[in-house]
Tab-separated table of C-alpha atoms in Angstrom:
chain	number	residue	atom	x	y	z
A	5	MET	CA	10.671	0.391	-4.418
A	6	THR	CA	10.992	-3.222	-3.444
A	7	LEU	CA	10.868	-6.246	-5.715
A	8	ILE	CA	9.839	-9.362	-3.836
A	9	HIS	CA	9.475	-12.825	-5.283
A	10	ARG	CA	6.504	-14.454	-3.586
A	11	ARG	CA	8.171	-17.829	-3.071
A	12	GLU	CA	10.995	-16.142	-1.174
A	13	LEU	CA	8.643	-14.233	1.099
A	14	LEU	CA	5.571	-16.293	1.812
A	15	ILE	CA	5.112	-19.071	4.301
A	16	GLY	CA	2.292	-20.660	6.235
A	17	VAL	CA	-0.742	-19.268	4.423
A	18	GLY	CA	-3.758	-21.284	5.538
A	19	ALA	CA	-7.304	-20.825	6.794
A	20	ALA	CA	-7.786	-19.034	10.100
A	21	GLY	CA	-9.914	-16.394	11.763
A	22	LEU	CA	-8.876	-12.766	11.792
A	23	GLY	CA	-7.475	-13.121	15.293
A	24	ALA	CA	-4.995	-15.724	14.083
A	25	LEU	CA	-4.676	-14.732	10.459
A	26	PRO	CA	-1.739	-16.454	8.744
A	27	ILE	CA	0.487	-13.605	7.670
A	28	LEU	CA	3.675	-13.283	5.698
A	29	ALA	CA	6.960	-13.681	7.491
A	30	LEU	CA	10.564	-13.536	6.431
A	31	ALA	CA	12.877	-16.522	6.700
A	32	GLY	CA	10.180	-18.572	8.379
A	33	GLN	CA	9.954	-16.417	11.497
A	34	ARG	CA	7.870	-13.555	12.755
A	35	ALA	CA	9.713	-10.432	11.722
A	36	THR	CA	10.274	-7.217	13.629
A	37	PRO	CA	9.595	-4.087	11.545
A	38	PRO	CA	12.971	-2.926	10.222
A	39	VAL	CA	14.323	0.427	11.321
A	40	ALA	CA	16.025	2.534	8.705
A	41	SER	CA	19.458	4.044	9.133
A	42	SER	CA	21.109	6.553	6.853
A	43	ASN	CA	22.661	3.682	4.888
A	44	ARG	CA	19.851	1.191	5.153
A	45	LEU	CA	16.634	0.628	3.248
A	46	ILE	CA	13.552	-0.502	5.129
A	47	ALA	CA	12.756	-3.041	2.388
A	48	GLY	CA	14.920	-4.650	-0.251
A	49	THR	CA	18.486	-3.768	-1.179
A	50	THR	CA	18.207	-1.689	-4.372
A	51	CYS	CA	16.383	1.446	-5.516
A	52	PRO	CA	14.955	1.062	-9.039
A	53	VAL	CA	12.816	4.020	-10.046
A	54	THR	CA	9.201	3.648	-8.957
A	55	PRO	CA	7.051	3.692	-12.112
A	56	GLN	CA	4.491	6.410	-12.615
A	57	GLN	CA	0.987	4.944	-12.515
A	58	THR	CA	-2.441	6.437	-12.963
A	59	GLU	CA	-3.848	8.598	-10.199
A	60	GLY	CA	-7.282	7.079	-10.801
A	61	PRO	CA	-10.627	8.844	-10.380
A	62	PHE	CA	-10.700	9.071	-6.582
A	63	TYR	CA	-7.864	11.377	-5.521
A	64	PHE	CA	-8.326	14.628	-3.667
A	65	ASP	CA	-6.203	16.396	-1.097
A	66	PRO	CA	-7.964	15.669	2.216
A	67	GLU	CA	-5.909	18.403	3.927
A	68	LEU	CA	-5.291	16.009	6.794
A	69	VAL	CA	-1.744	15.557	8.064
A	70	ARG	CA	-2.212	12.416	10.121
A	71	ALA	CA	-0.769	8.944	10.568
A	72	ASP	CA	-4.023	7.271	11.630
A	73	ILE	CA	-6.296	7.181	8.613
A	74	ALA	CA	-8.623	4.223	9.297
A	75	GLU	CA	-11.295	6.234	11.180
A	76	GLY	CA	-12.686	3.013	12.624
A	77	LYS	CA	-13.247	1.264	9.300
A	78	PRO	CA	-13.336	-2.522	9.806
A	79	GLY	CA	-10.502	-4.636	8.452
A	80	VAL	CA	-7.128	-6.159	9.226
A	81	PRO	CA	-4.913	-3.497	10.870
A	82	LEU	CA	-2.050	-2.478	8.612
A	83	ARG	CA	0.909	-0.303	9.614
A	84	LEU	CA	2.524	1.023	6.447
A	85	ARG	CA	5.988	2.536	6.234
A	86	LEU	CA	7.001	4.189	2.954
A	87	GLN	CA	10.617	5.251	2.530
A	88	ILE	CA	11.123	7.993	-0.039
A	89	VAL	CA	14.594	7.908	-1.603
A	90	ASP	CA	16.645	9.321	-4.439
A	91	ALA	CA	16.976	6.418	-6.877
A	92	ALA	CA	20.526	7.203	-7.998
A	93	ALA	CA	22.039	7.347	-4.513
A	94	CYS	CA	19.472	5.264	-2.560
A	95	ALA	CA	19.532	8.231	-0.183
A	96	PRO	CA	16.486	9.089	1.960
A	97	SER	CA	14.532	12.281	1.354
A	98	GLN	CA	13.793	14.005	4.640
A	99	ARG	CA	10.533	15.992	4.730
A	100	ALA	CA	9.178	14.455	1.542
A	101	ARG	CA	5.398	14.713	1.485
A	102	VAL	CA	3.418	11.504	1.011
A	103	ASP	CA	-0.313	11.310	0.290
A	104	LEU	CA	-1.947	7.894	0.671
A	105	TRP	CA	-5.460	6.744	-0.223
A	106	HIS	CA	-7.220	3.442	-0.823
A	107	CYS	CA	-10.586	1.692	-0.731
A	108	ASP	CA	-12.150	0.070	2.329
A	109	ALA	CA	-12.803	-3.651	2.888
A	110	ALA	CA	-15.877	-3.441	0.639
A	111	GLY	CA	-13.985	-1.775	-2.213
A	112	VAL	CA	-15.395	1.731	-1.606
A	113	TYR	CA	-13.482	5.041	-1.644
A	114	SER	CA	-14.356	7.960	0.601
A	115	GLY	CA	-15.429	11.388	-0.577
A	116	TYR	CA	-17.532	10.711	-3.683
A	117	ASP	CA	-21.262	10.699	-4.432
A	118	GLN	CA	-21.007	7.683	-6.712
A	119	GLU	CA	-19.388	5.763	-3.859
A	120	ARG	CA	-22.110	6.923	-1.429
A	121	SER	CA	-19.370	8.431	0.722
A	122	SER	CA	-19.600	12.141	-0.040
A	123	GLY	CA	-18.084	14.302	2.686
A	124	GLN	CA	-16.093	11.426	4.193
A	125	ARG	CA	-12.278	11.323	4.314
A	126	TRP	CA	-11.485	7.906	5.778
A	127	LEU	CA	-8.498	5.967	4.454
A	128	ARG	CA	-6.833	9.172	3.286
A	129	GLY	CA	-4.046	11.224	4.748
A	130	THR	CA	-0.731	13.019	4.416
A	131	GLN	CA	2.553	12.450	6.222
A	132	PHE	CA	6.010	14.020	5.968
A	133	ALA	CA	9.054	11.763	5.908
A	134	ASP	CA	11.393	11.696	8.886
A	135	ALA	CA	15.198	11.913	8.780
A	136	GLU	CA	15.348	8.413	7.313
A	137	GLY	CA	12.871	9.267	4.567
A	138	VAL	CA	10.108	7.218	6.206
A	139	ALA	CA	6.432	8.202	6.319
A	140	THR	CA	4.179	5.989	8.453
A	141	PHE	CA	0.436	5.367	8.186
A	142	ASN	CA	-1.865	3.272	10.366
A	143	THR	CA	-4.703	1.954	8.248
A	144	ILE	CA	-6.439	-1.305	7.282
A	145	TYR	CA	-5.651	-3.811	4.563
A	146	PRO	CA	-7.368	-2.585	1.388
A	147	GLY	CA	-10.256	-4.471	-0.121
A	148	TRP	CA	-10.918	-4.912	-3.820
A	149	TYR	CA	-13.415	-3.967	-6.491
A	150	GLN	CA	-14.108	-5.416	-9.903
A	151	GLY	CA	-11.690	-4.529	-12.664
A	152	ARG	CA	-8.600	-3.918	-10.492
A	153	ALA	CA	-6.086	-5.888	-8.473
A	154	THR	CA	-5.746	-5.020	-4.775
A	155	HIS	CA	-3.691	-1.835	-4.497
A	156	ILE	CA	-2.960	1.361	-2.583
A	157	HIS	CA	-2.454	4.768	-4.218
A	158	LEU	CA	0.284	7.226	-3.338
A	159	LYS	CA	1.731	10.556	-4.294
A	160	ALA	CA	5.159	11.641	-3.097
A	161	TRP	CA	6.844	15.035	-3.428
A	162	MET	CA	10.488	15.647	-2.576
A	163	PRO	CA	11.487	19.074	-1.218
A	164	ASP	CA	13.396	19.747	-4.459
A	165	GLY	CA	10.197	19.444	-6.501
A	166	ARG	CA	10.492	15.908	-7.821
A	167	GLU	CA	7.287	13.930	-7.542
A	168	VAL	CA	5.721	10.584	-8.372
A	169	THR	CA	2.167	9.289	-8.569
A	170	SER	CA	1.981	5.529	-8.308
A	171	GLN	CA	0.318	2.478	-6.787
A	172	PHE	CA	1.648	-0.520	-4.916
A	173	TYR	CA	0.430	-4.061	-4.566
A	174	PHE	CA	0.421	-7.110	-2.301
A	175	PRO	CA	1.382	-10.762	-2.889
A	176	GLU	CA	-1.600	-12.837	-3.954
A	177	GLU	CA	-1.108	-15.482	-1.262
A	178	LEU	CA	-1.637	-12.750	1.319
A	179	ASN	CA	-4.664	-11.384	-0.532
A	180	ASP	CA	-6.167	-14.873	-0.578
A	181	ALA	CA	-5.704	-15.269	3.183
A	182	VAL	CA	-7.065	-11.847	4.126
A	183	PHE	CA	-10.083	-11.958	1.858
A	184	ARG	CA	-11.397	-15.234	3.243
A	185	GLU	CA	-12.315	-13.621	6.558
A	186	GLY	CA	-14.170	-10.810	8.283
A	187	PRO	CA	-15.518	-7.789	6.385
A	188	TYR	CA	-13.693	-8.832	3.220
A	189	ALA	CA	-15.504	-12.164	2.833
A	190	GLY	CA	-18.804	-10.649	1.717
A	191	GLN	CA	-17.492	-9.266	-1.552
A	192	ARG	CA	-19.208	-10.746	-4.591
A	193	GLY	CA	-17.933	-11.123	-8.104
A	194	GLU	CA	-14.567	-12.161	-9.461
A	195	ARG	CA	-11.498	-10.577	-7.935
A	196	ARG	CA	-8.811	-9.560	-10.415
A	197	ARG	CA	-5.390	-10.896	-9.512
A	198	ASN	CA	-2.138	-9.000	-9.945
A	199	GLU	CA	-1.079	-10.721	-13.147
A	200	GLU	CA	-4.504	-9.994	-14.682
A	201	ASP	CA	-4.359	-6.268	-13.967
A	202	GLY	CA	-3.263	-4.084	-16.869
A	203	ILE	CA	-1.808	-1.317	-14.684
A	204	PHE	CA	0.173	-3.886	-12.695
A	205	ARG	CA	1.529	-5.458	-15.887
A	206	ARG	CA	2.569	-2.106	-17.329
A	207	SER	CA	4.913	-1.668	-14.364
A	208	GLY	CA	7.285	-4.023	-16.177
A	209	ALA	CA	10.154	-5.523	-14.238
A	210	HIS	CA	9.848	-3.108	-11.316
A	211	VAL	CA	6.393	-3.658	-9.866
A	212	PRO	CA	5.979	-1.754	-6.566
A	213	MET	CA	5.249	-4.610	-4.139
A	214	ALA	CA	4.859	-4.183	-0.392
A	215	GLN	CA	6.986	-6.297	1.909
A	216	VAL	CA	4.649	-7.507	4.654
A	217	THR	CA	5.231	-9.152	8.037
A	218	ARG	CA	3.038	-10.269	10.910
A	219	ASN	CA	2.355	-7.923	13.810
A	220	GLY	CA	0.077	-9.670	16.304
A	221	ALA	CA	-3.411	-9.737	14.797
A	222	GLY	CA	-2.376	-7.223	12.149
A	223	LEU	CA	0.302	-6.533	9.571
A	224	ASP	CA	3.349	-4.362	9.060
A	225	GLY	CA	4.051	-3.275	5.506
A	226	ALA	CA	7.168	-1.599	4.109
A	227	ILE	CA	8.058	-0.292	0.677
A	228	VAL	CA	10.741	1.923	-0.818
A	229	ILE	CA	9.564	4.600	-3.258
A	230	ALA	CA	12.478	5.756	-5.412
A	231	LEU	CA	12.371	8.952	-7.478
A	232	SER	CA	14.661	9.669	-10.399
């Protein structure tokens, strides 16, 4: 799990179209997605235990082992890399299973009658971590719905049986930039920000926050998920 102070990470957030969306970069430059090694984390430098957070009402096992989960849903392309590690040793967990699910640009989840998406499985999938503990998903930036901050859900299981159910979040300056444009701009109502979200606040000092960099017209996101 990675703790990122927004002032250290964010630069150049202004108004632009989706094709030139101002995205987060590290040290004032466009960043190349980091590659893990056996002694290297893909984000951050420490491994505090990822807090357990509510599964929410919209989880089911889609029985889809796949990296590409967008299924053509409109939104800013987002490549997500989650590194599953043992918190005590900061050591990667090869073959850990990771389930990921989140809402679309309009704040809707797939697979539920009340969401008018019964029978659909977009923005859901399962991956197994590689030798560096990394599971990769190609998706879109999540939207938002009233009552919650912008977030993505995950479940991770290590081969030894340890597991975590949690959520991770995005810096608000990035949310502000993304949600001004494209399919996100039509959302009505008041968006709840991270600091206003009760689940986010209950994470305490170790909020799971994605580290995000520019990748052309899209984004690369990385986060370390550490199990005790």
